[in-house]
Short mmCIF file of C-alpha atoms in Angstrom, two decimals:
data_model
loop_
_atom_site.label_atom_id
_atom_site.label_comp_id
_atom_site.label_asym_id
_atom_site.label_seq_id
_atom_site.Cartn_x
_atom_site.Cartn_y
_atom_site.Cartn_z
CA MET A 158 23.96 82.65 -1.41
CA ARG A 159 23.64 79.90 -3.96
CA PHE A 160 27.32 79.20 -3.59
CA TRP A 161 27.01 78.43 0.14
CA VAL A 162 23.96 76.19 -0.48
CA TYR A 163 25.95 74.24 -3.02
CA ILE A 164 28.87 73.87 -0.59
CA PHE A 165 26.50 72.65 2.15
CA TYR A 166 25.01 70.06 -0.20
CA LEU A 167 28.44 68.71 -1.06
CA LEU A 168 29.37 68.41 2.62
CA VAL A 169 26.20 66.40 3.37
CA VAL A 170 26.81 64.01 0.46
CA TRP A 171 30.44 63.57 1.52
CA ALA A 172 29.41 62.84 5.14
CA LEU A 173 26.84 60.22 4.12
CA ASP A 174 29.30 58.59 1.76
CA SER A 175 31.95 58.50 4.47
CA LEU A 176 29.49 56.93 6.89
CA GLY A 177 28.69 54.18 4.35
CA ASP A 178 32.38 53.55 3.80
CA ASN A 179 32.93 53.20 7.54
CA ASP A 180 30.10 50.61 7.79
CA THR A 181 31.48 48.59 4.91
CA HIS A 182 34.99 48.64 6.32
CA THR A 183 33.62 47.69 9.73
CA GLU A 184 31.97 44.53 8.41
CA TYR A 185 35.02 43.86 6.32
CA ASP A 186 37.18 44.19 9.43
CA LEU A 187 34.85 41.81 11.25
CA HIS A 188 35.24 39.17 8.55
CA LYS A 189 38.98 39.71 8.55
CA ARG A 190 39.24 39.32 12.32
CA LEU A 191 37.02 36.22 12.47
CA PHE A 192 38.60 34.26 9.64
CA GLN A 193 42.22 35.43 9.66
CA GLN A 194 43.37 32.48 11.75
CA TYR A 195 40.24 30.34 11.53
CA ASN A 196 40.73 26.60 10.87
CA SER A 197 37.63 24.94 9.41
CA ASN A 198 39.01 21.44 10.09
CA ILE A 199 38.82 21.70 13.89
CA ILE A 200 35.63 21.32 15.90
CA PRO A 201 35.14 24.83 17.40
CA ARG A 202 34.41 23.76 20.96
CA SER A 203 35.20 26.01 23.90
CA MET A 204 38.78 25.76 25.15
CA THR A 205 37.55 25.47 28.74
CA SER A 206 35.05 22.68 28.08
CA SER A 207 35.68 18.98 27.63
CA ASP A 208 32.06 18.08 26.91
CA PRO A 209 31.04 16.71 23.51
CA PHE A 210 30.18 19.30 20.91
CA GLN A 211 26.42 19.91 20.60
CA VAL A 212 24.71 20.03 17.20
CA GLY A 213 20.95 20.39 16.75
CA ILE A 214 18.93 19.31 13.73
CA GLU A 215 15.29 19.92 12.79
CA LEU A 216 13.33 18.89 9.70
CA TYR A 217 10.69 21.05 8.00
CA LEU A 218 8.65 18.95 5.60
CA MET A 219 7.45 20.61 2.40
CA SER A 220 5.95 17.70 0.45
CA ILE A 221 6.07 13.96 -0.14
CA ASN A 222 7.11 13.69 -3.76
CA GLU A 223 6.91 9.98 -4.40
CA ILE A 224 6.60 6.56 -2.83
CA ASN A 225 7.83 4.00 -5.32
CA GLU A 226 6.50 0.53 -4.46
CA LEU A 227 8.62 -1.20 -7.10
CA ARG A 228 11.92 0.35 -5.97
CA GLN A 229 10.73 0.56 -2.35
CA THR A 230 11.82 4.17 -1.90
CA ILE A 231 10.36 7.42 -0.59
CA ALA A 232 11.31 10.91 -1.79
CA ILE A 233 10.46 14.13 0.05
CA MET A 234 11.13 17.83 -0.38
CA ALA A 235 12.27 19.40 2.90
CA PHE A 236 14.80 21.71 4.44
CA LEU A 237 16.82 21.09 7.56
CA GLU A 238 17.78 23.52 10.26
CA ILE A 239 21.22 22.65 11.62
CA THR A 240 22.48 24.73 14.55
CA TRP A 241 25.59 24.82 16.71
CA THR A 242 27.68 27.33 18.63
CA ASP A 243 31.10 28.24 17.27
CA SER A 244 33.22 29.71 20.07
CA LEU A 245 35.65 31.16 17.51
CA LEU A 246 32.97 33.26 15.81
CA ILE A 247 31.87 35.53 18.66
CA TRP A 248 32.07 39.35 18.58
CA GLU A 249 30.69 42.40 20.33
CA PRO A 250 28.12 44.11 18.07
CA LEU A 251 28.82 47.57 19.53
CA GLU A 252 32.39 47.38 18.34
CA TYR A 253 31.24 46.73 14.77
CA SER A 254 28.44 49.27 14.28
CA ASN A 255 25.79 46.96 15.80
CA VAL A 256 26.37 44.18 13.29
CA THR A 257 24.56 41.24 14.93
CA SER A 258 24.81 38.67 12.12
CA ILE A 259 26.76 37.94 8.99
CA ASN A 260 26.26 35.58 6.06
CA VAL A 261 29.19 33.41 5.01
CA LYS A 262 29.83 30.52 2.69
CA VAL A 263 29.73 27.08 4.25
CA LYS A 264 33.17 26.20 2.94
CA ASP A 265 34.72 29.00 5.07
CA ILE A 266 33.59 27.57 8.43
CA TRP A 267 33.54 24.25 10.22
CA THR A 268 30.37 22.25 9.52
CA PRO A 269 29.24 18.95 11.03
CA ASP A 270 29.62 15.95 8.74
CA ILE A 271 25.97 14.92 8.97
CA VAL A 272 24.84 12.24 6.55
CA LEU A 273 21.51 10.63 5.72
CA ARG A 274 21.59 6.87 6.04
CA ARG A 275 20.13 4.56 3.37
CA THR A 276 20.01 7.45 0.93
CA LEU A 277 19.87 6.80 -2.80
CA ASP A 278 21.33 10.15 -3.78
CA LYS A 279 24.84 10.44 -5.18
CA GLN A 280 26.26 12.36 -2.23
CA SER A 281 25.85 11.01 1.26
CA ASP A 282 27.00 14.34 2.75
CA PHE A 283 24.12 16.59 1.70
CA ILE A 284 25.64 19.87 2.98
CA ASP A 285 26.53 21.88 -0.10
CA ALA A 286 29.96 23.49 0.11
CA ASP A 287 28.69 26.40 -1.98
CA GLY A 288 25.77 27.02 0.36
CA HIS A 289 25.54 29.73 2.97
CA ALA A 290 25.20 29.88 6.74
CA MET A 291 24.09 32.61 9.11
CA ILE A 292 26.45 33.50 11.99
CA TYR A 293 25.21 35.52 14.96
CA SER A 294 27.27 37.61 17.35
CA ASP A 295 26.86 35.10 20.20
CA GLY A 296 28.51 32.39 18.06
CA ARG A 297 25.32 30.64 16.96
CA VAL A 298 25.60 29.20 13.46
CA ILE A 299 22.48 28.20 11.53
CA MET A 300 22.28 26.66 8.11
CA TRP A 301 19.23 25.53 6.13
CA PRO A 302 20.10 22.90 3.50
CA TYR A 303 17.12 22.43 1.21
CA GLY A 304 16.53 19.73 -1.35
CA ARG A 305 15.01 16.41 -2.34
CA TYR A 306 15.86 13.55 0.01
CA THR A 307 15.37 9.96 -1.15
CA VAL A 308 15.83 6.92 1.08
CA SER A 309 14.95 3.25 0.87
CA CYS A 310 11.73 2.33 2.64
CA ARG A 311 10.43 -1.18 3.16
CA ILE A 312 6.98 -1.38 1.55
CA PHE A 313 4.54 -3.91 3.00
CA ILE A 314 1.76 -4.63 0.51
CA GLY A 315 -0.24 -7.32 2.30
CA ARG A 316 -3.25 -5.03 2.85
CA PHE A 317 -3.06 -3.16 -0.48
CA PRO A 318 -4.86 -0.81 -1.18
CA PHE A 319 -5.61 -0.19 2.52
CA ASP A 320 -1.96 -0.45 3.54
CA GLU A 321 0.00 1.75 5.93
CA GLN A 322 3.73 2.37 5.63
CA THR A 323 6.43 3.60 8.01
CA CYS A 324 9.52 5.27 6.55
CA LEU A 325 12.59 6.54 8.41
CA PHE A 326 14.99 9.40 7.69
CA ASP A 327 18.02 8.63 9.84
CA PHE A 328 20.65 11.39 10.27
CA MET A 329 24.01 10.84 11.96
CA SER A 330 27.56 12.15 12.07
CA TRP A 331 29.78 10.18 9.71
CA THR A 332 33.14 10.42 11.51
CA ASN A 333 32.46 11.85 14.97
CA PRO A 334 31.20 9.47 17.67
CA SER A 335 29.02 10.64 20.52
CA SER A 336 32.10 11.16 22.68
CA LYS A 337 33.05 14.05 20.36
CA LEU A 338 29.77 15.20 18.87
CA VAL A 339 26.21 14.90 20.17
CA LEU A 340 23.51 15.15 17.53
CA SER A 341 20.06 15.93 18.95
CA SER A 342 16.70 17.51 18.22
CA GLU A 343 14.55 19.64 20.49
CA SER A 344 11.32 18.62 18.74
CA THR A 345 9.30 15.46 19.25
CA GLU A 346 7.25 15.90 16.06
CA ILE A 347 8.13 16.90 12.53
CA THR A 348 7.29 20.51 11.68
CA MET A 349 4.66 20.57 8.91
CA GLY A 350 3.63 24.22 8.81
CA ALA A 351 4.44 24.46 5.08
CA TYR A 352 3.47 20.87 4.19
CA PHE A 353 1.62 20.33 0.90
CA GLU A 354 -0.69 17.29 0.90
CA ASN A 355 0.12 14.32 -1.32
CA GLY A 356 -2.62 13.03 -3.61
CA GLU A 357 -1.96 9.33 -2.99
CA TRP A 358 -0.75 9.20 0.61
CA THR A 359 -1.94 10.71 3.87
CA LEU A 360 0.66 11.59 6.49
CA LYS A 361 -0.87 10.32 9.73
CA ARG A 362 1.95 11.51 11.99
CA GLY A 363 5.63 12.42 12.00
CA ASN A 364 7.75 11.67 15.04
CA VAL A 365 11.31 12.58 16.00
CA ASN A 366 13.42 10.14 17.99
CA HIS A 367 16.97 10.24 19.32
CA GLU A 368 18.97 7.02 19.52
CA ARG A 369 22.54 6.16 20.41
CA LYS A 370 23.77 3.07 18.58
CA PRO A 371 27.07 1.31 19.27
CA TYR A 372 29.50 0.67 16.43
CA GLY A 373 32.67 -1.08 17.49
CA ASP A 374 34.22 0.58 20.53
CA ASP A 375 32.23 3.83 20.19
CA ALA A 376 28.63 4.91 19.84
CA TRP A 377 27.04 7.32 17.37
CA ASP A 378 24.05 9.57 17.86
CA HIS A 379 21.14 9.24 15.46
CA VAL A 380 18.23 11.61 14.97
CA ILE A 381 15.44 9.66 13.28
CA PHE A 382 12.45 11.32 11.63
CA THR A 383 9.64 8.77 11.30
CA PHE A 384 6.83 9.15 8.77
CA GLU A 385 3.66 7.09 9.22
CA LEU A 386 1.72 7.08 5.96
CA GLN A 387 -1.63 5.68 4.87
CA ARG A 388 -2.64 5.13 1.27
CA ARG A 389 -5.68 6.98 -0.05
CA SER A 390 -7.70 3.94 -1.11
CA LEU A 391 -10.74 5.54 -2.76
CA PHE A 392 -9.16 5.65 -6.23
CA PHE A 393 -8.17 1.98 -6.11
CA VAL A 394 -11.55 0.91 -4.69
CA MET A 395 -13.49 2.70 -7.43
CA ASN A 396 -11.23 1.81 -10.35
CA ILE A 397 -9.86 -1.63 -9.46
CA MET A 398 -11.59 -3.38 -6.57
CA LEU A 399 -15.25 -2.81 -7.43
CA PRO A 400 -14.84 -3.64 -11.16
CA ILE A 401 -13.00 -6.86 -10.31
CA ILE A 402 -15.63 -7.91 -7.75
CA CYS A 403 -18.45 -7.18 -10.22
CA ILE A 404 -16.73 -9.01 -13.07
CA ALA A 405 -16.02 -12.00 -10.85
CA PHE A 406 -19.65 -12.11 -9.70
CA LEU A 407 -20.86 -11.98 -13.32
CA ASN A 408 -19.14 -15.30 -13.82
CA THR A 409 -21.95 -16.87 -11.77
CA PHE A 410 -24.56 -16.04 -14.40
CA CYS A 411 -22.89 -18.03 -17.15
CA PHE A 412 -24.79 -21.07 -15.78
CA ILE A 413 -28.13 -19.33 -16.37
CA LEU A 414 -27.56 -18.74 -20.08
CA PRO A 415 -29.27 -21.28 -22.37
CA SER A 416 -27.16 -24.21 -23.45
CA ASP A 417 -28.42 -24.30 -27.02
CA GLY A 418 -26.73 -20.98 -27.85
CA GLY A 419 -23.05 -20.26 -28.35
CA GLU A 420 -22.84 -17.37 -25.91
CA ARG A 421 -21.88 -19.31 -22.80
CA MET A 422 -18.31 -20.13 -23.80
CA THR A 423 -17.72 -16.63 -25.18
CA PHE A 424 -19.04 -15.13 -21.94
CA CYS A 425 -16.82 -17.32 -19.73
CA LEU A 426 -13.66 -16.75 -21.76
CA SER A 427 -14.24 -12.98 -21.86
CA LEU A 428 -14.52 -12.85 -18.07
CA PHE A 429 -11.42 -15.03 -17.69
CA LEU A 430 -9.32 -12.75 -19.90
CA THR A 431 -10.65 -9.62 -18.16
CA LEU A 432 -9.62 -10.92 -14.74
CA ALA A 433 -6.21 -11.87 -16.12
CA VAL A 434 -5.72 -8.28 -17.37
CA PHE A 435 -6.72 -6.82 -13.98
CA LEU A 436 -4.33 -9.20 -12.21
CA THR A 437 -1.52 -7.96 -14.46
CA ILE A 438 -2.41 -4.32 -13.69
CA VAL A 439 -2.41 -4.88 -9.92
CA ASN A 440 0.82 -6.89 -9.89
CA GLY A 441 2.49 -4.32 -12.13
CA SER A 442 2.21 -1.66 -9.43
CA LEU A 443 3.57 -3.80 -6.59
CA PRO A 444 7.11 -4.87 -5.67
CA GLU A 445 8.34 -7.89 -7.59
CA SER A 446 10.51 -9.10 -4.71
CA SER A 447 8.68 -9.07 -1.41
CA ASP A 448 8.38 -11.23 1.67
CA GLU A 449 4.62 -11.03 1.39
CA VAL A 450 2.10 -10.89 -1.40
CA SER A 451 -0.92 -8.67 -1.72
CA LYS A 452 -3.99 -10.40 -0.32
CA PHE A 453 -6.05 -8.59 -2.91
CA GLY A 454 -3.79 -10.09 -5.57
CA VAL A 455 -4.43 -13.52 -4.05
CA TYR A 456 -8.16 -12.78 -4.23
CA ILE A 457 -7.88 -12.00 -7.95
CA CYS A 458 -5.82 -15.15 -8.51
CA LEU A 459 -8.44 -17.29 -6.74
CA GLN A 460 -11.19 -15.65 -8.76
CA LEU A 461 -9.18 -16.41 -11.88
CA ILE A 462 -9.01 -20.06 -10.81
CA GLY A 463 -12.74 -20.04 -10.12
CA CYS A 464 -13.38 -18.57 -13.55
CA GLY A 465 -11.27 -21.32 -15.08
CA LEU A 466 -13.24 -23.97 -13.21
CA SER A 467 -16.47 -22.35 -14.39
CA THR A 468 -15.22 -22.56 -17.96
CA ILE A 469 -14.47 -26.26 -17.51
CA ALA A 470 -17.92 -26.83 -15.98
CA THR A 471 -19.51 -24.98 -18.90
CA VAL A 472 -17.67 -27.19 -21.38
CA LEU A 473 -18.88 -30.33 -19.57
CA SER A 474 -22.43 -28.98 -19.42
CA LEU A 475 -22.45 -28.26 -23.15
CA LYS A 476 -21.00 -31.70 -23.82
CA CYS A 477 -23.82 -33.34 -21.84
CA PHE A 478 -26.40 -31.16 -23.57
CA GLN A 479 -25.19 -32.26 -27.00
CA GLU A 480 -25.38 -35.97 -26.16
CA SER A 481 -28.16 -37.99 -27.79
CA ASP A 482 -31.18 -38.88 -25.68
CA HIS A 483 -30.72 -42.50 -26.71
CA THR A 484 -27.28 -42.64 -25.11
CA PRO A 485 -27.62 -44.33 -21.71
CA VAL A 486 -26.83 -42.24 -18.66
CA ARG A 487 -24.56 -43.68 -15.99
CA SER A 488 -26.13 -44.67 -12.71
CA CYS A 489 -24.08 -42.14 -10.73
CA LEU A 490 -25.30 -39.31 -12.97
CA ARG A 491 -28.92 -40.50 -12.63
CA LEU A 492 -28.56 -40.38 -8.85
CA PHE A 493 -27.02 -36.91 -9.17
CA VAL A 494 -30.03 -35.74 -11.20
CA MET A 495 -32.41 -37.30 -8.65
CA ALA A 496 -30.67 -35.45 -5.81
CA MET A 497 -30.70 -32.08 -7.59
CA CYS A 498 -34.29 -32.45 -8.87
CA VAL A 499 -35.89 -33.86 -5.72
CA GLN A 500 -38.20 -30.83 -5.43
CA LYS A 501 -39.58 -31.15 -8.98
CA ARG A 502 -42.59 -33.17 -7.99
CA ASP A 503 -44.38 -32.47 -11.27
CA GLN A 504 -41.91 -34.81 -12.97
CA ILE A 505 -42.50 -37.66 -10.50
CA HIS A 506 -45.46 -40.03 -10.65
CA HIS A 507 -46.85 -41.08 -7.30
CA TYR A 508 -48.32 -44.50 -6.76
CA ARG A 509 -49.72 -45.45 -3.39
CA VAL A 510 -50.31 -49.06 -2.46
CA ASP A 511 -53.70 -49.30 -0.86
CA ASN A 512 -53.45 -51.34 2.31
CA GLU A 513 -57.10 -52.28 1.96
CA LEU A 514 -56.26 -53.95 -1.35
CA LYS A 515 -54.37 -56.63 0.52
CA ALA A 516 -57.37 -57.47 2.74
CA ASN A 517 -60.41 -57.13 0.46
CA GLN A 518 -59.31 -58.16 -3.00
CA ASN A 519 -58.52 -61.64 -4.06
CA GLY A 520 -55.49 -62.15 -6.16
CA GLY A 521 -52.41 -62.37 -4.15
CA LYS A 522 -50.48 -61.67 -7.28
CA ILE A 523 -51.42 -58.03 -7.09
CA ILE A 524 -50.37 -57.77 -3.47
CA THR A 525 -47.22 -59.68 -4.14
CA ALA A 526 -46.42 -57.49 -7.11
CA ALA A 527 -46.90 -54.35 -5.07
CA ILE A 528 -44.74 -55.64 -2.26
CA ASP A 529 -42.10 -56.77 -4.71
CA THR A 530 -42.07 -53.32 -6.29
CA ILE A 531 -41.53 -51.67 -2.92
CA ASP A 532 -38.74 -54.09 -2.09
CA ASP A 533 -37.04 -53.51 -5.43
CA CYS A 534 -37.12 -49.70 -5.23
CA GLY A 535 -34.16 -49.69 -2.90
CA LYS A 536 -32.15 -51.46 -5.58
CA SER A 537 -33.21 -49.31 -8.56
CA ASP A 538 -32.77 -45.68 -9.60
CA LYS A 539 -35.97 -45.71 -11.65
CA CYS A 540 -38.25 -45.51 -8.62
CA MET A 541 -38.05 -44.29 -5.06
CA SER A 542 -39.91 -45.39 -1.92
CA ASP A 543 -40.35 -43.22 1.15
CA GLY A 544 -40.92 -46.21 3.49
CA ASN A 545 -44.61 -45.40 4.05
CA GLY A 546 -46.02 -47.40 1.19
CA THR A 547 -45.54 -44.65 -1.38
CA ILE A 548 -43.57 -45.40 -4.52
CA HIS A 549 -42.16 -42.56 -6.62
CA HIS A 550 -41.62 -43.63 -10.20
CA LEU A 551 -39.04 -41.36 -11.85
CA PRO A 552 -39.13 -40.32 -15.49
CA PRO A 553 -36.28 -41.44 -17.74
CA VAL A 554 -33.07 -39.47 -17.11
CA THR A 555 -31.60 -37.92 -20.27
CA TRP A 556 -28.34 -36.09 -20.89
CA LYS A 557 -30.22 -32.79 -21.25
CA MET A 558 -31.53 -33.29 -17.71
CA VAL A 559 -27.94 -33.82 -16.56
CA SER A 560 -26.85 -30.62 -18.28
CA CYS A 561 -29.71 -28.16 -17.81
CA ALA A 562 -31.19 -26.29 -14.91
CA CYS A 563 -32.19 -29.23 -12.76
CA ALA A 564 -28.70 -30.79 -12.41
CA LEU A 565 -25.20 -29.64 -13.39
CA ASP A 566 -26.02 -26.00 -14.11
CA ARG A 567 -27.99 -25.66 -10.88
CA PHE A 568 -25.18 -27.24 -8.87
CA CYS A 569 -22.54 -24.99 -10.45
CA PHE A 570 -24.70 -21.89 -9.97
CA ILE A 571 -25.11 -22.57 -6.24
CA ALA A 572 -21.43 -23.50 -5.83
CA SER A 573 -20.35 -20.34 -7.64
CA ILE A 574 -22.43 -18.10 -5.38
CA VAL A 575 -21.00 -19.79 -2.28
CA TRP A 576 -17.47 -19.39 -3.71
CA HIS A 577 -17.88 -15.64 -4.28
CA VAL A 578 -19.49 -15.00 -0.90
CA VAL A 579 -16.73 -16.86 0.95
CA LEU A 580 -13.91 -15.12 -0.94
CA LEU A 581 -15.48 -11.70 -0.50
CA SER A 582 -15.94 -12.27 3.24
CA VAL A 583 -12.33 -13.38 3.64
CA LEU A 584 -11.11 -10.39 1.60
CA ARG A 585 -13.07 -8.00 3.80
CA ALA A 586 -11.71 -9.62 6.96
CA VAL A 587 -8.01 -9.65 6.02
CA VAL A 588 -7.72 -6.47 3.91
CA VAL A 589 -10.42 -3.94 4.72
CA LEU A 590 -10.82 -4.48 8.47
#
């Protein structure tokens, strides 16, 4: 009994092994039949059709690796889906044990010579000869080349760090015009089901366009994948913009510091050097050759100029403060002090000419003297008449008055505030909005 069980077991194993051998030979026979006389140099169009050969291409974005502002390039990780129908690779699955698809090396079949324009990679033809393609029984051929694709992309930095960029990935056939090969895409938007967000850039939208561009006597089909990107500005606002605006505004307060100390010049020079360092940092991350400059960089440059002017004004103020009180002050500076200190009435002595004095008192000399004083006030900077009989006699103007809070420092403080407000308003209008 055991003998017959053993014989039955051997027969089952032999039958299963024979069935596996038949399947293997069947697929082997299929490969042999398909590629025995196959020529990979000829476009496999149907013998009964004279229409251009159709090739489809789709892009599946995985991630945006890098946008290099200095080199003006963009690099992405993605895989393409390239499809076409090969009329020489069709079989009946029932004749080959229901084999509906086979996997072959790309070098064994015809492949479209699709290239990526403006690429910075070494090979313009990105289809790897050692890659694989899937062939289906109805002749459909699908391949999925995967890799890092880098192209040149014009970077516009005028509105940095609130800028938006548009980059193109342009695919075309290198040697086959549209009369022989039509390259197209069924999608209108880039597939981003497996997309991983970039930390610096936001992908607003991805469009797919088909264009036919003439070159010489023929035209070539282009499938263009367009990426519209927007920079994530929060990092730059918190770490660059706000510190620069605060440092620039601090420059205003150098005119409030006392002149008899040595802190004013140190304060001004420290702010000047800080702005210069920030300007170097911003310019170091932007393209060196560009048709436009960053408006934020212009803002920093103008603030640097304003800081330099503030330093010069501080030097002049300290120079005036150190002058001796016995040194005469020029008439133009006395008028400047009078204009800036017009509201300091506690420093002005008021003398009113009593009209009754002219009528009741004898002594025309007094009346004449008063009238002469009023007439002479228009020619002197030591007194001031308001035209109503009131004479304002001004105290002596010293160099400390020219320097301190009632004159030069006050003027520079007001001018500095106006300067910062105007620049900040312009920056908001041309960059943020």
